[in-house]
Structure formats: structure tokens, C-alpha cells
Amino acid sequence: MPLKPLSKFLLVVALLPWVQNACAQTSGMDKQLGFVNYLINSEKAYPEAVFKLKELNSAAMPQFRDSINHLLGWTYYLQKEFDSSSHYFLKVGPHSDVYYKSCFYAQFNHIYTGKYREAGLLINQLQVSDTVFVELKYFQLASIDLLENELSAF
């Protein structure tokens, strides 16, 4: 049954606060993430950035979680806290724009800390189709073999 013009108007009026709230949250989160980027890139205020990111992560809308987790991983990486960095990089979902970047950095963190087996498992689980990523994947696996003195696998 088609909606009458008055019904359509009432529906729009009823949804308007929800839409405005969602837009305000998105705008506010963009500003917060911009501030965190400023802390990381300009001020090198890593502990403050981690504090703010964790605060944002607890209240974030789902579409921002991957960005926040990636930034947390990156901030820990810059502080050379590789286990914490990997933890947050691995929380980034596969549909995120920064998924592959996060996976490769998590894998690099494992290699740097001597966790070659975990790095190999992580890189082998990564499903890639782009030829550049396929080549990078095999390069990383070969690097792990060399670091483990597995010359026959290389």
C-alpha cells in the first residue's frame, strides 16, 4: 500500500533526528581521528594518541573500528612495541581499506620479534589476488625461510 504524502512527511520528520545524530557522530569522529593523526605525526605524542584512540575505540561506531585499530597498531609500531602493534593490526577486518597493510605490518612485527612461525602462518593465511601482493607474499615467505636458515625451502 503506497504511503500518502502526509505519511511520507511524518516518516521523514521521525527519522530526521536519527540521521542528524549519525551525521554528527561521523563528523565528530573524523575530527577526533584528525586530532590523533596530529598527535602522532606532528607532536610524536604517542602515549597521548594511544589513550585517545582507546577512548574512541570503546565508544566508536562499527565503521570506525578498523581505522582506530589500524592507528593503534601504527602508533605502537612507531613506539617499537611490536606485540601490541600486531595485536591491533590483526583486529582490522578483511573489508577494510587498510586490511592488507595491517596484515603485512603484523607479519613484519612477528618477524622482527623472532616469531617466524607465526609470521609464516599469518602470511600464508592471507588471500591475495593482486599480482603485486602475491609477489610480496612470496618475497616475505622467502625472507622468513632465509632468516630461519631453511635454504632448501628458499
C-alpha positions as a Markdown table, in Angstrom:
| # | Residue | x | y | z |
|---|---|---|---|---|
| 1 | Met | 0.0 | 0.0 | 0.0 |
| 2 | Pro | 1.6 | 3.3 | -1.1 |
| 3 | Leu | 2.3 | 5.9 | 1.5 |
| 4 | Lys | 0.3 | 9.1 | 1.4 |
| 5 | Pro | 2.1 | 12.4 | 1.2 |
| 6 | Leu | 1.4 | 13.2 | 4.9 |
| 7 | Ser | 2.7 | 9.7 | 5.9 |
| 8 | Lys | 5.9 | 10.3 | 4.0 |
| 9 | Phe | 6.4 | 13.6 | 5.6 |
| 10 | Leu | 5.8 | 12.2 | 9.1 |
| 11 | Leu | 8.3 | 9.4 | 8.3 |
| 12 | Val | 10.9 | 11.9 | 7.2 |
| 13 | Val | 10.3 | 14.0 | 10.3 |
| 14 | Ala | 10.6 | 11.0 | 12.6 |
| 15 | Leu | 13.9 | 9.8 | 11.0 |
| 16 | Leu | 15.5 | 13.3 | 10.9 |
| 17 | Pro | 16.9 | 13.2 | 14.4 |
| 18 | Trp | 18.4 | 9.8 | 13.9 |
| 19 | Val | 20.1 | 10.9 | 10.6 |
| 20 | Gln | 21.3 | 14.1 | 12.1 |
| 21 | Asn | 22.8 | 12.2 | 15.1 |
| 22 | Ala | 24.5 | 9.7 | 12.7 |
| 23 | Cys | 26.0 | 12.6 | 10.6 |
| 24 | Ala | 27.1 | 14.4 | 13.7 |
| 25 | Gln | 28.9 | 11.3 | 15.1 |
| 26 | Thr | 30.6 | 10.8 | 11.8 |
| 27 | Ser | 31.8 | 14.4 | 11.6 |
| 28 | Gly | 32.9 | 14.3 | 15.2 |
| 29 | Met | 34.8 | 11.1 | 14.7 |
| 30 | Asp | 36.6 | 12.5 | 11.7 |
| 31 | Lys | 37.7 | 15.5 | 13.8 |
| 32 | Gln | 38.9 | 13.2 | 16.6 |
| 33 | Leu | 40.8 | 11.0 | 14.2 |
| 34 | Gly | 42.3 | 14.1 | 12.6 |
| 35 | Phe | 43.5 | 15.2 | 16.1 |
| 36 | Val | 45.0 | 11.8 | 16.8 |
| 37 | Asn | 46.9 | 11.9 | 13.4 |
| 38 | Tyr | 48.2 | 15.3 | 14.5 |
| 39 | Leu | 49.4 | 13.9 | 17.8 |
| 40 | Ile | 51.1 | 11.0 | 16.0 |
| 41 | Asn | 52.7 | 12.8 | 13.1 |
| 42 | Ser | 53.4 | 16.3 | 14.4 |
| 43 | Glu | 53.9 | 16.1 | 18.1 |
| 44 | Lys | 55.2 | 12.5 | 18.4 |
| 45 | Ala | 52.9 | 12.3 | 21.4 |
| 46 | Tyr | 52.4 | 8.5 | 21.2 |
| 47 | Pro | 51.1 | 7.8 | 24.7 |
| 48 | Glu | 48.5 | 10.5 | 24.4 |
| 49 | Ala | 47.5 | 9.2 | 20.9 |
| 50 | Val | 47.1 | 5.6 | 22.3 |
| 51 | Phe | 45.0 | 6.9 | 25.2 |
| 52 | Lys | 42.7 | 8.9 | 22.9 |
| 53 | Leu | 42.4 | 6.0 | 20.4 |
| 54 | Lys | 41.4 | 3.5 | 23.1 |
| 55 | Glu | 38.9 | 6.0 | 24.4 |
| 56 | Leu | 37.5 | 6.4 | 20.9 |
| 57 | Asn | 37.5 | 2.7 | 20.3 |
| 58 | Ser | 35.3 | 1.9 | 23.3 |
| 59 | Ala | 32.6 | 4.3 | 22.0 |
| 60 | Ala | 33.1 | 4.1 | 18.2 |
| 61 | Met | 30.5 | 3.2 | 15.7 |
| 62 | Pro | 31.4 | 0.0 | 13.9 |
| 63 | Gln | 32.6 | 1.6 | 10.7 |
| 64 | Phe | 35.4 | 3.4 | 12.6 |
| 65 | Arg | 36.8 | 0.4 | 14.5 |
| 66 | Asp | 39.1 | -0.8 | 11.7 |
| 67 | Ser | 40.6 | 2.7 | 11.3 |
| 68 | Ile | 41.1 | 3.1 | 15.0 |
| 69 | Asn | 42.7 | -0.4 | 15.4 |
| 70 | His | 45.0 | 0.3 | 12.5 |
| 71 | Leu | 46.0 | 3.6 | 14.0 |
| 72 | Leu | 46.6 | 1.9 | 17.4 |
| 73 | Gly | 48.7 | -0.7 | 15.6 |
| 74 | Trp | 50.7 | 2.0 | 13.8 |
| 75 | Thr | 51.2 | 4.0 | 17.0 |
| 76 | Tyr | 52.5 | 1.0 | 18.9 |
| 77 | Tyr | 54.7 | 0.2 | 15.8 |
| 78 | Leu | 56.2 | 3.7 | 16.0 |
| 79 | Gln | 57.0 | 3.1 | 19.6 |
| 80 | Lys | 58.6 | -0.2 | 18.8 |
| 81 | Glu | 56.1 | -2.1 | 20.9 |
| 82 | Phe | 55.7 | -4.8 | 18.3 |
| 83 | Asp | 53.5 | -7.3 | 20.2 |
| 84 | Ser | 50.9 | -4.6 | 21.0 |
| 85 | Ser | 51.2 | -3.4 | 17.4 |
| 86 | Ser | 50.5 | -6.8 | 16.0 |
| 87 | His | 47.5 | -7.2 | 18.4 |
| 88 | Tyr | 45.8 | -4.2 | 17.0 |
| 89 | Phe | 46.8 | -4.7 | 13.3 |
| 90 | Leu | 45.3 | -8.1 | 13.5 |
| 91 | Lys | 41.9 | -6.7 | 14.7 |
| 92 | Val | 41.4 | -4.9 | 11.3 |
| 93 | Gly | 38.7 | -6.6 | 9.4 |
| 94 | Pro | 39.1 | -8.0 | 5.8 |
| 95 | His | 36.7 | -5.5 | 4.3 |
| 96 | Ser | 38.8 | -2.5 | 5.4 |
| 97 | Asp | 40.9 | -0.4 | 3.1 |
| 98 | Val | 43.8 | -0.9 | 5.4 |
| 99 | Tyr | 43.4 | -4.7 | 5.8 |
| 100 | Tyr | 46.4 | -5.8 | 3.7 |
| 101 | Lys | 48.6 | -3.1 | 5.0 |
| 102 | Ser | 47.7 | -4.1 | 8.6 |
| 103 | Cys | 48.3 | -7.8 | 7.9 |
| 104 | Phe | 51.7 | -7.2 | 6.3 |
| 105 | Tyr | 52.8 | -4.9 | 9.3 |
| 106 | Ala | 51.6 | -7.5 | 11.8 |
| 107 | Gln | 53.6 | -10.1 | 9.9 |
| 108 | Phe | 56.6 | -7.9 | 9.9 |
| 109 | Asn | 56.3 | -7.4 | 13.6 |
| 110 | His | 56.3 | -11.1 | 14.1 |
| 111 | Ile | 59.5 | -11.4 | 12.0 |
| 112 | Tyr | 61.2 | -8.6 | 13.9 |
| 113 | Thr | 60.5 | -10.3 | 17.2 |
| 114 | Gly | 61.7 | -13.6 | 16.0 |
| 115 | Lys | 58.3 | -15.3 | 15.8 |
| 116 | Tyr | 59.0 | -16.7 | 12.3 |
| 117 | Arg | 56.4 | -19.5 | 12.5 |
| 118 | Glu | 53.6 | -17.1 | 13.4 |
| 119 | Ala | 54.7 | -14.7 | 10.6 |
| 120 | Gly | 54.7 | -17.6 | 8.1 |
| 121 | Leu | 51.2 | -18.7 | 9.2 |
| 122 | Leu | 49.9 | -15.2 | 9.0 |
| 123 | Ile | 51.2 | -14.5 | 5.6 |
| 124 | Asn | 50.1 | -18.0 | 4.3 |
| 125 | Gln | 46.5 | -17.3 | 5.5 |
| 126 | Leu | 46.4 | -14.0 | 3.6 |
| 127 | Gln | 44.2 | -14.4 | 0.5 |
| 128 | Val | 45.5 | -12.1 | -2.2 |
| 129 | Ser | 44.8 | -11.9 | -5.9 |
| 130 | Asp | 46.6 | -8.7 | -6.9 |
| 131 | Thr | 49.9 | -9.7 | -8.6 |
| 132 | Val | 51.9 | -7.2 | -6.5 |
| 133 | Phe | 50.5 | -8.6 | -3.3 |
| 134 | Val | 51.2 | -12.2 | -4.5 |
| 135 | Glu | 54.8 | -11.3 | -5.2 |
| 136 | Leu | 55.1 | -9.5 | -1.9 |
| 137 | Lys | 53.7 | -12.5 | -0.1 |
| 138 | Tyr | 56.2 | -14.9 | -1.7 |
| 139 | Phe | 59.0 | -12.5 | -1.1 |
| 140 | Gln | 58.0 | -12.4 | 2.6 |
| 141 | Leu | 57.8 | -16.2 | 2.8 |
| 142 | Ala | 61.3 | -16.4 | 1.2 |
| 143 | Ser | 62.6 | -13.9 | 3.7 |
| 144 | Ile | 61.3 | -16.0 | 6.6 |
| 145 | Asp | 62.9 | -19.1 | 5.1 |
| 146 | Leu | 66.3 | -17.3 | 4.9 |
| 147 | Leu | 66.0 | -16.0 | 8.4 |
| 148 | Glu | 65.3 | -19.5 | 9.7 |
| 149 | Asn | 68.3 | -20.9 | 7.7 |
| 150 | Glu | 65.8 | -23.0 | 5.7 |
| 151 | Leu | 67.9 | -22.8 | 2.5 |
| 152 | Ser | 66.2 | -25.8 | 0.9 |
| 153 | Ala | 62.8 | -24.1 | 1.2 |
| 154 | Phe | 64.2 | -20.9 | -0.3 |
